């Protein structure tokens, strides 16, 4: 992709977020945005995803050419159970503990989305509730062996094998994947990026 052939920069290495932007016709270039994702002392999950998404968007802007007016999009997803943020599993024992906590219960998924452009940052939050069926030990071990959980918040991917555990979803499927398209679309609209152009579609 050329330097001029995209709407925005995506401050994420996640292939899932890239796939979701492609789904709605957004052309993008990826930019690095490394931030410390450690939750602060006493930081609520809502404040945490807001802070990390905004910090990623701001960090991404530092990596684009000076004077480029195109916005930088960033997101952060957190899986919450019993008020605690479940990050990416550290290892197999950590993953097995996560799955034991999520098994047969409902958890919350928060995804914050930030769009940084011309000295301002707009933000939106997607909140979803996901209920897992009971997951036995054999399934947990087999799921870990698949390799899918290892880079996922909460240890599962709803777009992959993890969908086998989801009994009910209230909220945004794309938000649970990592980029809520409704909220993202609204942010892009405010930034002047028109995705459903009547003339282009006719």
PDB file of N, CA, C and O in Angstrom, residues 126-159:
ATOM      1  N   UNK A 126     -17.113   0.015  24.252  1.00  0.00           N
ATOM      2  CA  UNK A 126     -18.067  -1.063  23.997  1.00  0.00           C
ATOM      3  C   UNK A 126     -18.054  -2.019  25.184  1.00  0.00           C
ATOM      4  O   UNK A 126     -16.991  -2.435  25.638  1.00  0.00           O
ATOM      5  N   UNK A 127     -19.260  -2.351  25.678  1.00  0.00           N
ATOM      6  CA  UNK A 127     -19.393  -3.261  26.813  1.00  0.00           C
ATOM      7  C   UNK A 127     -20.262  -4.445  26.411  1.00  0.00           C
ATOM      8  O   UNK A 127     -21.379  -4.259  25.919  1.00  0.00           O
ATOM      9  N   UNK A 128     -19.762  -5.647  26.581  1.00  0.00           N
ATOM     10  CA  UNK A 128     -20.504  -6.859  26.230  1.00  0.00           C
ATOM     11  C   UNK A 128     -20.468  -7.843  27.391  1.00  0.00           C
ATOM     12  O   UNK A 128     -19.572  -7.792  28.240  1.00  0.00           O
ATOM     13  N   UNK A 129     -21.452  -8.730  27.404  1.00  0.00           N
ATOM     14  CA  UNK A 129     -21.513  -9.799  28.400  1.00  0.00           C
ATOM     15  C   UNK A 129     -21.515 -11.132  27.656  1.00  0.00           C
ATOM     16  O   UNK A 129     -22.296 -11.333  26.729  1.00  0.00           O
ATOM     17  N   UNK A 130     -20.635 -12.023  28.089  1.00  0.00           N
ATOM     18  CA  UNK A 130     -20.475 -13.321  27.429  1.00  0.00           C
ATOM     19  C   UNK A 130     -20.668 -14.426  28.470  1.00  0.00           C
ATOM     20  O   UNK A 130     -20.031 -14.405  29.523  1.00  0.00           O
ATOM     21  N   UNK A 131     -21.563 -15.377  28.163  1.00  0.00           N
ATOM     22  CA  UNK A 131     -21.777 -16.517  29.068  1.00  0.00           C
ATOM     23  C   UNK A 131     -21.167 -17.763  28.450  1.00  0.00           C
ATOM     24  O   UNK A 131     -21.480 -18.124  27.314  1.00  0.00           O
ATOM     25  N   UNK A 132     -20.274 -18.396  29.213  1.00  0.00           N
ATOM     26  CA  UNK A 132     -19.661 -19.650  28.786  1.00  0.00           C
ATOM     27  C   UNK A 132     -20.465 -20.839  29.304  1.00  0.00           C
ATOM     28  O   UNK A 132     -20.997 -20.802  30.410  1.00  0.00           O
ATOM     29  N   UNK A 133     -20.537 -21.878  28.519  1.00  0.00           N
ATOM     30  CA  UNK A 133     -21.014 -23.162  29.023  1.00  0.00           C
ATOM     31  C   UNK A 133     -19.928 -23.758  29.908  1.00  0.00           C
ATOM     32  O   UNK A 133     -18.799 -23.248  29.967  1.00  0.00           O
ATOM     33  N   UNK A 134     -20.247 -24.852  30.591  1.00  0.00           N
ATOM     34  CA  UNK A 134     -19.238 -25.552  31.387  1.00  0.00           C
ATOM     35  C   UNK A 134     -18.180 -26.145  30.459  1.00  0.00           C
ATOM     36  O   UNK A 134     -18.498 -26.697  29.401  1.00  0.00           O
ATOM     37  N   UNK A 135     -16.920 -25.997  30.827  1.00  0.00           N
ATOM     38  CA  UNK A 135     -15.793 -26.486  30.023  1.00  0.00           C
ATOM     39  C   UNK A 135     -15.020 -27.498  30.858  1.00  0.00           C
ATOM     40  O   UNK A 135     -14.548 -27.174  31.952  1.00  0.00           O
ATOM     41  N   UNK A 136     -14.897 -28.726  30.379  1.00  0.00           N
ATOM     42  CA  UNK A 136     -14.217 -29.743  31.184  1.00  0.00           C
ATOM     43  C   UNK A 136     -12.700 -29.680  30.997  1.00  0.00           C
ATOM     44  O   UNK A 136     -12.183 -28.979  30.109  1.00  0.00           O
ATOM     45  N   UNK A 137     -11.976 -30.420  31.807  1.00  0.00           N
ATOM     46  CA  UNK A 137     -10.515 -30.375  31.804  1.00  0.00           C
ATOM     47  C   UNK A 137      -9.933 -30.790  30.455  1.00  0.00           C
ATOM     48  O   UNK A 137      -8.953 -30.201  29.983  1.00  0.00           O
ATOM     49  N   UNK A 138     -10.525 -31.809  29.852  1.00  0.00           N
ATOM     50  CA  UNK A 138     -10.017 -32.284  28.559  1.00  0.00           C
ATOM     51  C   UNK A 138     -10.110 -31.180  27.508  1.00  0.00           C
ATOM     52  O   UNK A 138      -9.167 -30.974  26.731  1.00  0.00           O
ATOM     53  N   UNK A 139     -11.228 -30.473  27.479  1.00  0.00           N
ATOM     54  CA  UNK A 139     -11.407 -29.398  26.502  1.00  0.00           C
ATOM     55  C   UNK A 139     -10.433 -28.250  26.746  1.00  0.00           C
ATOM     56  O   UNK A 139      -9.890 -27.668  25.801  1.00  0.00           O
ATOM     57  N   UNK A 140     -10.205 -27.919  28.007  1.00  0.00           N
ATOM     58  CA  UNK A 140      -9.274 -26.841  28.332  1.00  0.00           C
ATOM     59  C   UNK A 140      -7.875 -27.176  27.828  1.00  0.00           C
ATOM     60  O   UNK A 140      -7.196 -26.335  27.234  1.00  0.00           O
ATOM     61  N   UNK A 141      -7.448 -28.407  28.079  1.00  0.00           N
ATOM     62  CA  UNK A 141      -6.115 -28.817  27.652  1.00  0.00           C
ATOM     63  C   UNK A 141      -6.004 -28.838  26.117  1.00  0.00           C
ATOM     64  O   UNK A 141      -4.995 -28.413  25.544  1.00  0.00           O
ATOM     65  N   UNK A 142      -7.050 -29.328  25.480  1.00  0.00           N
ATOM     66  CA  UNK A 142      -7.039 -29.380  24.016  1.00  0.00           C
ATOM     67  C   UNK A 142      -7.045 -27.976  23.419  1.00  0.00           C
ATOM     68  O   UNK A 142      -6.364 -27.711  22.405  1.00  0.00           O
ATOM     69  N   UNK A 143      -7.780 -27.070  24.051  1.00  0.00           N
ATOM     70  CA  UNK A 143      -7.833 -25.693  23.544  1.00  0.00           C
ATOM     71  C   UNK A 143      -6.469 -25.024  23.683  1.00  0.00           C
ATOM     72  O   UNK A 143      -6.004 -24.344  22.768  1.00  0.00           O
ATOM     73  N   UNK A 144      -5.807 -25.224  24.812  1.00  0.00           N
ATOM     74  CA  UNK A 144      -4.474 -24.658  24.984  1.00  0.00           C
ATOM     75  C   UNK A 144      -3.515 -25.223  23.924  1.00  0.00           C
ATOM     76  O   UNK A 144      -2.725 -24.490  23.324  1.00  0.00           O
ATOM     77  N   UNK A 145      -3.607 -26.513  23.672  1.00  0.00           N
ATOM     78  CA  UNK A 145      -2.720 -27.168  22.702  1.00  0.00           C
ATOM     79  C   UNK A 145      -2.937 -26.642  21.285  1.00  0.00           C
ATOM     80  O   UNK A 145      -2.030 -26.717  20.446  1.00  0.00           O
ATOM     81  N   UNK A 146      -4.118 -26.082  21.012  1.00  0.00           N
ATOM     82  CA  UNK A 146      -4.391 -25.532  19.683  1.00  0.00           C
ATOM     83  C   UNK A 146      -3.557 -24.292  19.394  1.00  0.00           C
ATOM     84  O   UNK A 146      -3.380 -23.910  18.235  1.00  0.00           O
ATOM     85  N   UNK A 147      -3.051 -23.639  20.443  1.00  0.00           N
ATOM     86  CA  UNK A 147      -2.257 -22.426  20.278  1.00  0.00           C
ATOM     87  C   UNK A 147      -3.073 -21.147  20.219  1.00  0.00           C
ATOM     88  O   UNK A 147      -2.517 -20.047  20.287  1.00  0.00           O
ATOM     89  N   UNK A 148      -4.381 -21.265  20.114  1.00  0.00           N
ATOM     90  CA  UNK A 148      -5.214 -20.072  19.954  1.00  0.00           C
ATOM     91  C   UNK A 148      -5.235 -19.146  21.175  1.00  0.00           C
ATOM     92  O   UNK A 148      -5.221 -17.916  21.018  1.00  0.00           O
ATOM     93  N   UNK A 149      -5.271 -19.665  22.394  1.00  0.00           N
ATOM     94  CA  UNK A 149      -5.478 -18.778  23.549  1.00  0.00           C
ATOM     95  C   UNK A 149      -4.275 -17.924  23.931  1.00  0.00           C
ATOM     96  O   UNK A 149      -4.416 -16.974  24.702  1.00  0.00           O
ATOM     97  N   UNK A 150      -3.111 -18.222  23.409  1.00  0.00           N
ATOM     98  CA  UNK A 150      -1.887 -17.707  24.008  1.00  0.00           C
ATOM     99  C   UNK A 150      -1.690 -16.199  23.870  1.00  0.00           C
ATOM    100  O   UNK A 150      -0.990 -15.594  24.683  1.00  0.00           O
ATOM    101  N   UNK A 151      -2.288 -15.567  22.862  1.00  0.00           N
ATOM    102  CA  UNK A 151      -2.135 -14.122  22.715  1.00  0.00           C
ATOM    103  C   UNK A 151      -3.468 -13.388  22.855  1.00  0.00           C
ATOM    104  O   UNK A 151      -3.637 -12.277  22.358  1.00  0.00           O
ATOM    105  N   UNK A 152      -4.418 -14.019  23.552  1.00  0.00           N
ATOM    106  CA  UNK A 152      -5.763 -13.450  23.661  1.00  0.00           C
ATOM    107  C   UNK A 152      -6.052 -12.988  25.080  1.00  0.00           C
ATOM    108  O   UNK A 152      -5.785 -13.709  26.048  1.00  0.00           O
ATOM    109  N   UNK A 153      -6.640 -11.803  25.208  1.00  0.00           N
ATOM    110  CA  UNK A 153      -7.117 -11.347  26.508  1.00  0.00           C
ATOM    111  C   UNK A 153      -8.163 -12.327  27.017  1.00  0.00           C
ATOM    112  O   UNK A 153      -9.069 -12.722  26.283  1.00  0.00           O
ATOM    113  N   UNK A 154      -8.021 -12.759  28.274  1.00  0.00           N
ATOM    114  CA  UNK A 154      -8.954 -13.719  28.830  1.00  0.00           C
ATOM    115  C   UNK A 154      -8.710 -15.145  28.378  1.00  0.00           C
ATOM    116  O   UNK A 154      -9.422 -16.061  28.793  1.00  0.00           O
ATOM    117  N   UNK A 155      -7.740 -15.342  27.480  1.00  0.00           N
ATOM    118  CA  UNK A 155      -7.373 -16.687  27.069  1.00  0.00           C
ATOM    119  C   UNK A 155      -8.261 -17.339  26.030  1.00  0.00           C
ATOM    120  O   UNK A 155      -8.221 -18.554  25.852  1.00  0.00           O
ATOM    121  N   UNK A 156      -9.075 -16.558  25.306  1.00  0.00           N
ATOM    122  CA  UNK A 156      -9.899 -17.180  24.258  1.00  0.00           C
ATOM    123  C   UNK A 156     -10.164 -16.191  23.129  1.00  0.00           C
ATOM    124  O   UNK A 156     -10.089 -14.978  23.302  1.00  0.00           O
ATOM    125  N   UNK A 157     -10.459 -16.745  21.952  1.00  0.00           N
ATOM    126  CA  UNK A 157     -10.840 -15.957  20.795  1.00  0.00           C
ATOM    127  C   UNK A 157     -12.226 -16.360  20.324  1.00  0.00           C
ATOM    128  O   UNK A 157     -12.433 -17.509  19.926  1.00  0.00           O
ATOM    129  N   UNK A 158     -13.169 -15.426  20.366  1.00  0.00           N
ATOM    130  CA  UNK A 158     -14.551 -15.749  19.990  1.00  0.00           C
ATOM    131  C   UNK A 158     -14.664 -16.022  18.498  1.00  0.00           C
ATOM    132  O   UNK A 158     -15.590 -16.720  18.046  1.00  0.00           O
ATOM    133  N   UNK A 159     -13.716 -15.530  17.698  1.00  0.00           N
ATOM    134  CA  UNK A 159     -13.756 -15.734  16.247  1.00  0.00           C
ATOM    135  C   UNK A 159     -13.154 -17.064  15.826  1.00  0.00           C
ATOM    136  O   UNK A 159     -13.181 -17.412  14.647  1.00  0.00           O
TER     137      UNK A 159
END
